[in-house]
Structures are given as C-alpha cells and as structure tokens.
Amino acid sequence: MDRLSKVIERLINQSPFIQEAISEGLINISSLARKLNPDIRKITGKDVSDSAIIMAIKRMPPGTNQKIEHRIKNFMADLGDLIVRSNLVKCTFNNYIGISQDQAKFLNQIKDISDNFYTVSRGVAETTIITNEQFKKDIVEIFSQNQLISESENLSSITMKLPQVNTEISGVYYYLLKKLAWEGINLSEVISTTNEFTIVVDTKLVSKAFTVLMDLKSETLQGTEV
C-alpha cells in the first residue's frame, strides 16, 4: 500500500490543481480513481481496484500546495495597495549592438515627463520594453525597427506592494498566479522587484484581474479574523 500511495501522490502532483481541488471537495474522487487506474497499473505492473485507489487518495497527507497556502495566509492579508496603469504598449527587440545606448537615449527623452511608466526586461537574446502608449513614437524613432520581434498595444498593469518579508516566504508568486490562472486570465508580462509585483494584461481583462486580486486579499483578511 505504501508503494501505491507514492505512485498516486506522484501522479496527482503532476497536475498543479488536482491536489488543491481534492482538498476543497471540487473533484469526484471515484471518477479520479477510475482515471488514474490505467496509469497506476502501468507503473506498478499490478491490477489495482478503484476502491483501493480511493482509499489511498483519502489518506494522502496535506500536499505542497496546501502547506504553501497555509504559510502565506497572513502574508496576503498585509498586501499593500493595488496600482493600476492603463494605455501601455509592449515592444520586444533582439539584443542588437547599441540597444543599451538606445535605451539610455529613450530614458533621457522621457525623464522630465511626470508619472511615466517604464520597465525593461533584458534576456539572453531579447529585450522587452513596456511603457506609456504616448511614448510609442519615441520608441519607433530611437530603437532599431529592423530588430523588432513583436509589439502589443491596449495593455494595462496592476502593481502590488508586497510586505518586505516576501523574500522569506516560498510560494508567494505561485499563490497569486494560481488564482489568476483559475480565472482564465492570460498574462502578457510579469515584472517583479524586491517588494513589488506587477502583472500586465490586455486592457479588456484588467477589471477582472483587479477583482480577483482584491477578492484574494479580502478573503484572506476574513480568514485571519475567524
């Protein structure tokens, strides 16, 4: 039975949401057992009854997802304000020779404009810039358009102020992104600094994303008060 339990636990952990859905009573365990049975027989080389699988699932200890969620309940209650910015554009370029100098020119161009939004993420082969739509013409004039990989408009961002202890608690980003994924919210970009976490979404989804994050904070607060 120990081997069966380990096999079932491994199969369930391969899906990011199944274990959590089991703990919240959202999955029919009998149906899950029937679905897992062929894989279990293949791995163990033995015929296993659905009832044995059901019993093993019910006896599973709290999984990683549940432990993470428990640890960060109080953390989520301390989330700071949510800041929404709209009318953003995203441009991704190959890392061509001179892109750093062009980036410096662009920053110098917008430095005296108050309330501007600007982030840059540089990878091994490409660089993504997200900024106000009003600066799109400056990007076109300054950066090499021959090296432009993709561009997106009509974007909005939501920035969350994180408590300073966020670097000491595992699963913070997982918890936030999980809630957004469950609601089918596609993220155009994710940006983080030490104590800030920003998601960028299509403007049509920003209201839904904002509601999800606010509900998350409210539910956590209610949970800590009980």
PDB file of C-alpha atoms in Angstrom, residues 4 8 11-12 18 22 27-42 48-55 57:
ATOM      1  CA  LEU A   4       0.595   2.542  -4.225  1.00  0.00           C
ATOM      2  CA  ILE A   8      -0.791   8.063  -6.623  1.00  0.00           C
ATOM      3  CA  LEU A  11       0.565  11.225 -10.442  1.00  0.00           C
ATOM      4  CA  ILE A  12      -1.602  13.773  -8.641  1.00  0.00           C
ATOM      5  CA  ILE A  18      -5.776  18.460  -8.726  1.00  0.00           C
ATOM      6  CA  ILE A  22      -9.358  17.428  -3.851  1.00  0.00           C
ATOM      7  CA  ILE A  27     -13.270  16.666  -7.521  1.00  0.00           C
ATOM      8  CA  ASN A  28     -15.224  13.420  -7.548  1.00  0.00           C
ATOM      9  CA  ILE A  29     -12.657  11.029  -6.067  1.00  0.00           C
ATOM     10  CA  SER A  30     -14.323   7.964  -7.569  1.00  0.00           C
ATOM     11  CA  SER A  31     -14.046   9.436 -11.064  1.00  0.00           C
ATOM     12  CA  LEU A  32     -10.450  10.460 -10.383  1.00  0.00           C
ATOM     13  CA  ALA A  33      -9.615   6.921  -9.229  1.00  0.00           C
ATOM     14  CA  ARG A  34     -11.009   5.458 -12.459  1.00  0.00           C
ATOM     15  CA  LYS A  35      -8.992   7.939 -14.498  1.00  0.00           C
ATOM     16  CA  LEU A  36      -5.753   7.186 -12.619  1.00  0.00           C
ATOM     17  CA  ASN A  37      -6.185   3.415 -12.619  1.00  0.00           C
ATOM     18  CA  PRO A  38      -4.679   2.702 -16.084  1.00  0.00           C
ATOM     19  CA  ASP A  39      -1.550   4.728 -15.282  1.00  0.00           C
ATOM     20  CA  ILE A  40      -1.230   3.073 -11.880  1.00  0.00           C
ATOM     21  CA  ARG A  41      -1.478  -0.414 -13.425  1.00  0.00           C
ATOM     22  CA  LYS A  42       1.164   0.547 -15.980  1.00  0.00           C
ATOM     23  CA  VAL A  48      -5.425  -2.302  -8.537  1.00  0.00           C
ATOM     24  CA  SER A  49      -9.079  -1.848  -7.615  1.00  0.00           C
ATOM     25  CA  ASP A  50     -10.699   1.575  -7.782  1.00  0.00           C
ATOM     26  CA  SER A  51     -11.665   1.253  -4.116  1.00  0.00           C
ATOM     27  CA  ALA A  52      -8.001   0.831  -3.114  1.00  0.00           C
ATOM     28  CA  ILE A  53      -7.095   3.960  -5.084  1.00  0.00           C
ATOM     29  CA  ILE A  54      -9.949   5.904  -3.483  1.00  0.00           C
ATOM     30  CA  MET A  55      -8.785   4.889  -0.026  1.00  0.00           C
ATOM     31  CA  ILE A  57      -6.293   9.282  -2.125  1.00  0.00           C
TER      32      ILE A  57
END
